Short mmCIF file of C-alpha atoms and ligand atoms in Angstrom, two decimals:
data_model
loop_
_atom_site.label_atom_id
_atom_site.label_comp_id
_atom_site.label_asym_id
_atom_site.label_seq_id
_atom_site.Cartn_x
_atom_site.Cartn_y
_atom_site.Cartn_z
CA MET A 1291 -0.06 -0.03 -0.01
CA ARG A 1292 1.47 3.37 -1.03
CA LEU A 1293 0.31 6.63 0.58
CA HIS A 1294 1.26 10.08 -0.50
CA ASP A 1295 2.40 12.33 2.33
CA PHE A 1296 -0.56 13.80 4.28
CA ALA A 1297 0.08 17.42 3.26
CA LEU A 1298 -1.80 19.00 6.20
CA GLU A 1299 -0.23 16.69 8.84
CA ARG A 1300 3.28 17.30 7.44
CA PHE A 1301 2.64 21.08 7.67
CA PHE A 1302 1.33 20.63 11.25
CA ALA A 1303 4.38 18.48 12.06
CA ARG A 1304 6.50 21.49 11.12
CA TRP A 1305 4.45 24.20 12.82
CA GLU A 1306 1.82 23.04 15.27
CA PHE A 1307 4.02 23.05 18.38
CA ASP A 1308 6.36 25.88 17.18
CA ALA A 1309 3.83 28.50 16.11
CA GLU A 1310 2.70 30.54 19.20
CA MET A 1311 -0.96 30.63 18.22
CA LEU A 1312 -3.06 28.35 15.97
CA LEU A 1313 -5.62 30.27 14.09
CA CYS A 1314 -6.37 27.18 12.07
CA ALA A 1315 -6.93 24.33 14.45
CA SER A 1316 -9.96 22.20 13.73
CA ASP A 1317 -10.47 21.06 17.34
CA VAL A 1318 -12.05 22.97 20.18
CA GLU A 1319 -9.79 24.10 23.02
CA GLY A 1320 -8.62 20.92 24.70
CA TRP A 1321 -10.18 20.17 28.11
CA PRO A 1322 -7.83 20.16 31.09
CA LEU A 1323 -7.98 16.68 32.73
CA ALA A 1324 -8.89 18.04 36.17
CA GLU A 1325 -11.90 19.95 34.77
CA LEU A 1326 -13.17 16.91 32.83
CA LEU A 1327 -12.92 14.72 35.97
CA GLU A 1328 -15.06 17.29 37.82
CA LEU A 1329 -17.90 16.42 35.39
CA ALA A 1330 -17.80 12.69 36.26
CA ASP A 1331 -20.76 10.99 37.83
CA GLU A 1332 -20.24 8.52 40.67
CA ASP A 1333 -19.84 5.56 38.36
CA GLY A 1334 -17.38 7.55 36.19
CA ARG A 1335 -15.30 8.54 39.25
CA ARG A 1336 -15.26 4.93 40.48
CA ARG A 1337 -14.17 3.63 37.02
CA TRP A 1338 -11.41 6.23 36.95
CA ALA A 1339 -10.15 5.41 40.48
CA GLU A 1340 -10.14 1.67 39.97
CA LEU A 1341 -8.88 1.70 36.31
CA ARG A 1342 -6.63 -1.19 35.46
CA LEU A 1343 -4.07 -0.56 32.74
CA GLY A 1344 -4.36 -3.94 30.95
CA TYR A 1345 -5.71 -4.62 27.43
CA THR A 1346 -9.24 -3.50 26.90
CA GLU A 1347 -12.16 -5.11 25.02
CA SER A 1348 -11.17 -4.80 21.37
CA THR A 1349 -14.54 -3.52 20.15
CA GLY A 1350 -14.58 -0.82 22.91
CA ASP A 1351 -15.74 -0.73 26.49
CA PRO A 1352 -19.50 -1.74 26.44
CA ALA A 1353 -20.46 1.21 28.67
CA LEU A 1354 -18.66 3.57 26.24
CA ARG A 1355 -20.29 1.92 23.18
CA ALA A 1356 -23.73 2.32 24.86
CA GLU A 1357 -23.01 5.99 25.51
CA ILE A 1358 -21.85 6.57 21.91
CA ALA A 1359 -25.03 4.73 20.69
CA SER A 1360 -27.17 7.24 22.63
CA LEU A 1361 -25.92 9.94 20.28
CA TYR A 1362 -28.02 8.25 17.50
CA ARG A 1363 -31.67 7.37 17.02
CA HIS A 1364 -31.55 3.83 15.78
CA VAL A 1365 -28.05 2.66 16.90
CA THR A 1366 -27.36 0.23 19.78
CA ALA A 1367 -24.15 -0.41 21.59
CA ASP A 1368 -23.54 -3.50 19.36
CA ASP A 1369 -23.63 -1.24 16.29
CA VAL A 1370 -20.62 0.73 17.51
CA LEU A 1371 -16.86 -0.08 17.10
CA VAL A 1372 -14.39 2.15 18.91
CA PHE A 1373 -11.15 3.21 17.19
CA ALA A 1374 -8.08 5.31 17.93
CA GLY A 1375 -9.53 8.52 16.52
CA ALA A 1376 -11.58 8.98 13.41
CA GLU A 1377 -8.30 8.59 11.48
CA GLU A 1378 -8.04 4.87 12.31
CA ALA A 1379 -11.77 4.46 11.50
CA ILE A 1380 -11.18 5.93 8.04
CA PHE A 1381 -8.14 3.74 7.49
CA VAL A 1382 -9.85 0.58 8.38
CA LEU A 1383 -13.13 1.39 6.62
CA HIS A 1384 -11.46 2.08 3.30
CA ASN A 1385 -9.24 -1.02 3.51
CA VAL A 1386 -12.19 -3.26 4.37
CA LEU A 1387 -14.63 -1.79 1.78
CA LEU A 1388 -12.37 -1.04 -1.19
CA GLY A 1389 -9.95 -2.88 -3.43
CA PRO A 1390 -8.79 -2.92 -7.08
CA GLY A 1391 -11.76 -2.79 -9.42
CA ASP A 1392 -13.88 -0.78 -6.95
CA HIS A 1393 -14.88 2.88 -7.33
CA ALA A 1394 -15.45 5.46 -4.54
CA ILE A 1395 -16.94 8.92 -4.62
CA VAL A 1396 -15.49 11.49 -2.26
CA VAL A 1397 -16.16 15.25 -1.95
CA ARG A 1398 -13.37 17.82 -2.62
CA PRO A 1399 -11.94 19.65 -0.90
CA ALA A 1400 -11.64 17.16 2.00
CA TYR A 1401 -9.50 15.89 4.84
CA GLN A 1402 -6.85 14.14 2.74
CA SER A 1403 -7.16 10.65 4.19
CA LEU A 1404 -10.86 10.37 3.06
CA ALA A 1405 -9.74 10.08 -0.60
CA GLU A 1406 -6.10 9.09 -0.12
CA VAL A 1407 -6.60 5.84 1.77
CA ALA A 1408 -9.41 4.86 -0.72
CA ALA A 1409 -6.94 5.29 -3.59
CA ALA A 1410 -4.14 3.52 -1.71
CA ALA A 1411 -6.51 0.52 -1.08
CA GLY A 1412 -6.71 0.19 -4.91
CA ALA A 1413 -9.93 1.91 -5.73
CA GLU A 1414 -10.55 4.45 -8.36
CA VAL A 1415 -11.69 7.66 -6.73
CA SER A 1416 -13.97 10.29 -8.28
CA ARG A 1417 -14.17 13.69 -6.62
CA VAL A 1418 -17.27 15.66 -6.40
CA GLU A 1419 -16.48 19.41 -6.06
CA LEU A 1420 -17.95 21.61 -3.41
CA ARG A 1421 -18.00 25.25 -4.62
CA GLU A 1422 -17.82 28.53 -2.79
CA ALA A 1423 -20.48 29.99 -5.26
CA ASP A 1424 -22.91 27.31 -3.94
CA GLY A 1425 -22.09 28.22 -0.28
CA TRP A 1426 -19.96 25.05 -0.18
CA ARG A 1427 -23.13 22.88 -0.40
CA LEU A 1428 -23.14 19.41 -2.08
CA ASP A 1429 -24.72 19.21 -5.48
CA VAL A 1430 -26.38 15.71 -5.48
CA SER A 1431 -26.69 15.69 -9.24
CA GLU A 1432 -22.96 15.66 -9.49
CA VAL A 1433 -22.81 12.69 -7.17
CA ARG A 1434 -25.40 10.93 -9.43
CA ALA A 1435 -23.30 11.73 -12.50
CA ALA A 1436 -20.14 10.25 -10.84
CA LEU A 1437 -21.83 6.99 -10.01
CA ARG A 1438 -20.62 3.76 -11.76
CA PRO A 1439 -21.82 0.17 -11.61
CA ASN A 1440 -18.79 -0.59 -9.32
CA SER A 1441 -19.22 2.38 -6.97
CA ARG A 1442 -18.87 0.92 -3.57
CA LEU A 1443 -19.17 4.11 -1.42
CA ILE A 1444 -20.11 7.74 -1.41
CA LEU A 1445 -18.28 9.65 1.23
CA VAL A 1446 -19.28 13.15 2.50
CA ASN A 1447 -18.34 15.16 5.50
CA GLU A 1448 -20.97 17.23 7.33
CA PRO A 1449 -20.23 19.77 8.71
CA HIS A 1450 -17.30 20.04 6.43
CA ASN A 1451 -13.60 20.43 6.80
CA PRO A 1452 -12.19 22.83 5.68
CA THR A 1453 -15.21 25.03 4.72
CA GLY A 1454 -17.57 24.72 7.61
CA GLY A 1455 -20.26 24.10 5.00
CA LEU A 1456 -23.30 21.95 5.78
CA SER A 1457 -25.88 20.60 3.38
CA ASP A 1458 -29.47 21.43 3.91
CA ARG A 1459 -31.86 18.66 4.91
CA ALA A 1460 -33.45 18.45 1.44
CA THR A 1461 -30.08 17.93 -0.16
CA PHE A 1462 -29.07 15.28 2.41
CA ASP A 1463 -32.35 13.48 1.95
CA ARG A 1464 -31.71 13.35 -1.86
CA LEU A 1465 -28.26 11.95 -1.14
CA VAL A 1466 -29.71 9.24 1.02
CA GLU A 1467 -32.24 8.25 -1.63
CA LEU A 1468 -29.54 8.17 -4.22
CA ALA A 1469 -27.28 5.97 -2.10
CA ALA A 1470 -30.21 3.62 -1.36
CA GLU A 1471 -31.21 3.19 -5.11
CA SER A 1472 -27.60 2.93 -6.26
CA GLY A 1473 -26.38 0.39 -3.75
CA ALA A 1474 -23.29 2.49 -3.00
CA ARG A 1475 -22.77 2.69 0.73
CA LEU A 1476 -23.25 6.18 2.27
CA ILE A 1477 -20.46 7.08 4.65
CA VAL A 1478 -20.72 10.27 6.59
CA ASP A 1479 -17.75 11.79 8.38
CA GLU A 1480 -19.57 13.52 11.24
CA VAL A 1481 -16.62 14.59 13.37
CA TYR A 1482 -17.94 18.15 13.63
CA ARG A 1483 -21.51 16.98 14.36
CA PHE A 1484 -23.12 18.74 17.37
CA LEU A 1485 -21.53 22.09 16.52
CA GLU A 1486 -24.10 23.24 14.06
CA PHE A 1487 -24.64 26.99 14.76
CA ASP A 1488 -28.43 26.48 14.32
CA PRO A 1489 -29.20 23.20 16.01
CA ALA A 1490 -32.18 22.93 13.57
CA ASP A 1491 -29.59 22.41 10.76
CA ARG A 1492 -28.27 19.16 12.37
CA LEU A 1493 -28.55 16.44 9.76
CA PRO A 1494 -29.62 12.86 10.45
CA ALA A 1495 -26.58 10.69 11.16
CA GLY A 1496 -25.51 8.36 8.28
CA ALA A 1497 -26.03 5.33 10.56
CA ASP A 1498 -29.65 6.41 11.23
CA ALA A 1499 -30.45 7.41 7.66
CA LEU A 1500 -29.80 3.86 6.14
CA GLU A 1501 -29.36 0.40 7.49
CA THR A 1502 -26.11 0.19 5.63
CA GLY A 1503 -25.14 3.82 6.32
CA VAL A 1504 -22.03 4.57 8.27
CA SER A 1505 -21.23 7.38 10.73
CA ILE A 1506 -17.75 8.25 11.66
CA GLY A 1507 -17.46 10.14 14.95
CA VAL A 1508 -14.76 11.25 17.36
CA MET A 1509 -14.10 12.97 20.67
CA SER A 1510 -11.54 15.28 19.15
CA LYS A 1511 -13.47 18.11 17.59
CA SER A 1512 -16.91 19.13 18.95
CA PHE A 1513 -16.04 17.57 22.30
CA GLY A 1514 -12.61 19.18 22.63
CA LEU A 1515 -10.77 15.92 23.58
CA ALA A 1516 -8.45 15.27 20.75
CA GLY A 1517 -5.71 13.90 23.07
CA LEU A 1518 -7.88 10.90 23.99
CA ARG A 1519 -7.64 9.59 20.39
CA ILE A 1520 -11.10 7.98 20.74
CA GLY A 1521 -13.18 7.79 17.64
CA TRP A 1522 -15.79 5.28 16.29
CA VAL A 1523 -17.77 3.81 13.51
CA ALA A 1524 -21.52 3.43 14.00
CA THR A 1525 -23.47 1.32 11.57
CA ARG A 1526 -26.37 -1.16 11.78
CA ASP A 1527 -24.59 -3.31 9.26
CA ARG A 1528 -23.28 -6.00 11.62
CA GLU A 1529 -21.46 -7.90 8.85
CA LEU A 1530 -19.39 -4.81 8.06
CA LEU A 1531 -18.63 -4.19 11.78
CA LYS A 1532 -17.32 -7.75 12.08
CA LYS A 1533 -14.96 -7.14 9.13
CA LEU A 1534 -13.78 -3.85 10.66
CA ALA A 1535 -13.19 -5.48 13.96
CA ALA A 1536 -11.12 -8.22 12.32
CA PHE A 1537 -8.97 -5.60 10.50
CA LYS A 1538 -8.49 -3.60 13.72
CA ASP A 1539 -6.49 -6.65 15.06
CA TYR A 1540 -3.79 -5.49 12.71
CA THR A 1541 -3.79 -1.79 13.64
CA THR A 1542 -4.39 -1.02 17.38
CA ILE A 1543 -6.16 -4.23 18.59
CA CYS A 1544 -7.86 -2.28 21.40
CA ASN A 1545 -8.17 1.23 22.75
CA SER A 1546 -6.35 3.12 25.51
CA ALA A 1547 -7.94 2.26 28.83
CA PRO A 1548 -7.67 5.75 30.35
CA SER A 1549 -8.93 7.33 27.19
CA GLU A 1550 -12.04 5.11 27.22
CA ALA A 1551 -12.79 6.00 30.78
CA LEU A 1552 -12.40 9.71 30.06
CA ALA A 1553 -14.48 9.51 26.87
CA LEU A 1554 -17.26 7.83 28.94
CA ILE A 1555 -17.12 10.64 31.46
CA ALA A 1556 -17.31 13.26 28.75
CA LEU A 1557 -20.21 11.69 26.85
CA ARG A 1558 -22.22 11.26 29.99
CA ALA A 1559 -21.73 14.94 30.68
CA ARG A 1560 -22.08 15.91 27.04
CA ASP A 1561 -24.53 18.71 27.61
CA ARG A 1562 -22.06 20.58 29.72
CA VAL A 1563 -19.10 19.68 27.53
CA LEU A 1564 -20.79 20.80 24.36
CA ALA A 1565 -22.18 23.97 26.11
CA ARG A 1566 -18.67 25.07 27.14
CA ASN A 1567 -17.33 24.25 23.62
CA ARG A 1568 -20.24 25.99 21.81
CA GLY A 1569 -19.64 28.94 23.97
CA ILE A 1570 -16.03 29.30 22.71
CA VAL A 1571 -17.16 29.07 19.08
CA GLU A 1572 -20.07 31.41 19.51
CA ALA A 1573 -17.82 34.07 21.09
CA ASN A 1574 -15.12 33.74 18.42
CA LEU A 1575 -17.25 33.72 15.26
CA PRO A 1576 -18.63 37.25 15.52
CA LEU A 1577 -14.97 38.48 15.86
CA LEU A 1578 -14.14 36.73 12.57
CA ASP A 1579 -17.28 38.29 10.96
CA GLY A 1580 -16.19 41.71 12.08
CA PHE A 1581 -12.57 41.21 10.70
CA PHE A 1582 -13.87 39.97 7.38
CA ALA A 1583 -16.39 42.86 7.19
CA ARG A 1584 -13.58 45.41 7.78
CA TRP A 1585 -11.49 43.68 5.18
CA SER A 1586 -14.07 42.80 2.67
CA ARG A 1587 -12.07 44.07 -0.26
CA THR A 1588 -9.10 41.88 0.65
CA PHE A 1589 -10.77 38.70 1.99
CA GLU A 1590 -13.83 36.80 0.87
CA TRP A 1591 -15.71 34.97 3.66
CA VAL A 1592 -18.47 32.50 3.39
CA ARG A 1593 -19.80 32.18 6.99
CA PRO A 1594 -19.52 28.57 8.05
CA ARG A 1595 -22.76 26.76 9.18
CA GLY A 1596 -21.18 24.35 11.62
CA GLY A 1597 -17.98 23.05 13.09
CA THR A 1598 -14.80 25.02 14.09
CA ILE A 1599 -13.34 26.08 10.76
CA GLY A 1600 -13.92 28.15 7.64
CA PHE A 1601 -12.16 28.68 4.37
CA PRO A 1602 -11.79 32.29 3.35
CA ARG A 1603 -10.13 33.59 0.21
CA LEU A 1604 -7.28 36.12 0.10
CA ALA A 1605 -8.37 38.26 -2.84
CA ALA A 1606 -5.12 40.37 -2.84
CA ASP A 1607 -2.28 39.83 -5.31
CA ARG A 1608 -0.30 37.65 -2.86
CA PRO A 1609 0.04 33.86 -2.98
CA ILE A 1610 -1.55 32.48 0.17
CA GLU A 1611 1.51 30.29 0.99
CA ALA A 1612 3.72 33.49 1.08
CA PHE A 1613 1.20 35.35 3.18
CA ALA A 1614 0.83 32.42 5.68
CA ASP A 1615 4.57 32.03 5.85
CA GLY A 1616 5.14 35.74 6.48
CA LEU A 1617 2.38 35.74 9.05
CA VAL A 1618 3.70 32.92 11.19
CA ARG A 1619 7.25 34.16 11.04
CA ALA A 1620 6.34 37.74 11.92
CA THR A 1621 3.65 37.18 14.48
CA GLY A 1622 3.67 33.51 15.59
CA VAL A 1623 0.13 33.06 14.23
CA LEU A 1624 -0.54 30.02 12.02
CA ILE A 1625 -3.13 29.73 9.29
CA LEU A 1626 -3.31 26.73 6.85
CA PRO A 1627 -2.75 27.50 3.15
CA GLY A 1628 -5.57 26.07 0.99
CA PRO A 1629 -3.15 24.19 -1.28
CA LEU A 1630 -2.76 21.71 1.53
CA PHE A 1631 -6.32 20.68 0.71
CA GLY A 1632 -5.64 20.77 -3.08
CA ASP A 1633 -7.36 24.17 -3.35
CA THR A 1634 -6.16 26.56 -6.08
CA GLY A 1635 -8.28 29.53 -5.11
CA ASN A 1636 -5.82 31.34 -2.86
CA ARG A 1637 -7.78 30.30 0.25
CA PHE A 1638 -6.76 29.40 3.81
CA ARG A 1639 -8.32 27.48 6.67
CA VAL A 1640 -9.17 29.52 9.71
CA GLY A 1641 -10.13 27.89 13.04
CA TYR A 1642 -12.22 29.44 15.75
CA GLY A 1643 -12.38 26.76 18.45
CA ARG A 1644 -9.49 28.01 20.47
CA ALA A 1645 -9.70 30.38 23.40
CA ASN A 1646 -6.89 32.61 22.17
CA LEU A 1647 -8.64 33.55 18.89
CA PRO A 1648 -9.17 37.25 19.86
CA ALA A 1649 -5.40 37.70 20.45
CA ALA A 1650 -4.43 35.73 17.29
CA LEU A 1651 -6.93 37.75 15.22
CA GLU A 1652 -5.49 40.99 16.43
CA ARG A 1653 -2.05 39.92 15.35
CA LEU A 1654 -3.47 38.86 11.94
CA GLU A 1655 -5.14 42.22 11.56
CA ARG A 1656 -1.94 44.19 12.41
CA HIS A 1657 0.03 42.01 10.00
CA ALA A 1658 -2.56 42.67 7.31
CA GLU A 1659 -2.35 46.37 7.97
CA GLN A 1660 1.40 46.26 7.46
CA THR A 1661 1.58 43.93 4.41
CA LEU A 1662 -1.78 44.11 2.54
CA ARG A 1663 -2.87 47.81 2.63
C1 LIG B 2223 -13.11 15.54 8.50
C2 LIG B 2223 -12.16 14.90 9.43
N1 LIG B 2223 -12.21 13.57 9.56
C3 LIG B 2223 -11.42 12.95 10.38
C4 LIG B 2223 -10.41 13.57 11.14
C5 LIG B 2223 -9.46 12.83 11.97
O1 LIG B 2223 -9.90 13.04 13.31
P1 LIG B 2223 -8.84 12.50 14.46
O2 LIG B 2223 -7.59 13.28 14.31
O3 LIG B 2223 -9.49 12.94 15.72
O4 LIG B 2223 -8.67 11.06 14.32
C6 LIG B 2223 -10.31 14.96 10.95
C7 LIG B 2223 -9.25 15.64 11.64
O5 LIG B 2223 -8.96 16.83 11.44
C8 LIG B 2223 -11.21 15.64 10.13
O6 LIG B 2223 -11.17 16.94 9.94
#
C-alpha cells in the first residue's frame, strides 16, 4: 500500500508546536484533565479510580459503546466499534470496503485521508467538487453523475472540513435516496456534528439514515478531547462491523484504557461539555465576521454553518503560502494555506475553536495592515 504524504499533517508536524498561536486548528480548545474529571458521575469517578491498565475489550468498552449509541436514534451499543480517533476508523473502513476494481466517490476539498486511503486501497476515486459559489453545499446531481456500476461508497463530510459548510436537509435526503437506489454505501464523516450553529440544521446521522449507512465520529473536535484519540464507527450493518473489527486486530487491537474511561465521562456529561465548547465558538465567530467585514475588499468569507473552521479567500495579489509564511514568522500566528487541501483559489483555513482567537486575530489584523494595505 502506497500513501502520499498527508500534506496537512506534514505542515502541522513543522508548525503546530512551534507557532505561538493556531488560528487554523480544527479542534475545540482541549479540556484540562482536572476539569473533565469534575464532570464525572459517581460511576465515572469509580471507574477512573479503579482503572486497570491492561488490554481492553477490542470492540470498545461496552459502557462507552452504549453512551456513543445514545448519540443516534436507531443505533445500539452493538452497532458501534471504537477506534483510535476518526483517522483509524477511516483507514480501516477504506481497507475493508475497497480494493482494485472498486470505485469510490469522495467530496473535494476534503480531509486528505478520506480520498487518499481509498486510492491507496486500490480503488478508483472520483471527486465531487464543493464550490464557494454554492455556499460550499453538495450538488447531489454531481454525485449521481459520478456513479458507476462498481461504485462501492459515497463519502461526504458534514459539517465540512475545511469550509464549515453543511448541506441542507433536502439535499441530504436526496443523497440518502440516491445511495439507497444505487447500492453504493453512504459514509458520513460527522466529526464536527453537534457544533451546528443553528441546531435545527443538524442532519440525520449516516447510521440512522440507512441500514447500511456509516457514521464516523470522534471525541476530538466538537467535544474538545483530541488527546484521547477515541473515535468510532456506528453502523447497523453488523457484517461490516465484524470485518472492521477483524482488520483492527492489525492496527491497534484495542483502545487506551484511560482514554475510554475519560471519553465515557465526557459523553455522560455531554450537555455541559458541548455547552462550554459551543460558547467558545459562538464568542469567536462574530470576531471573525467583524474582521472579514472590515477587510471585505481583501478577503472573501462564506460564513460557516457548523464546526470549528472556515475557508476564506485572500483576494489580494499575494500567494496564500507566502502570506501564511510571512504571518507565522512575523507574528507566531498559524493559518493553513488552502493548497494543503488541493485548493487553487488562494484560500486558507481559519479555526475558531481556540480560546486565544481574539489575540491571534488581532495579530493577523496588524500584520494585514502592514503587508496588505
Ligand atoms: C473531516 C475529518 N475527519 C477525520 C479527522 C480525523 O480526526 P482525528 O484526528 O481525531 O482522528 C479529521 C481531523 O482533522 C477531520 O477533519
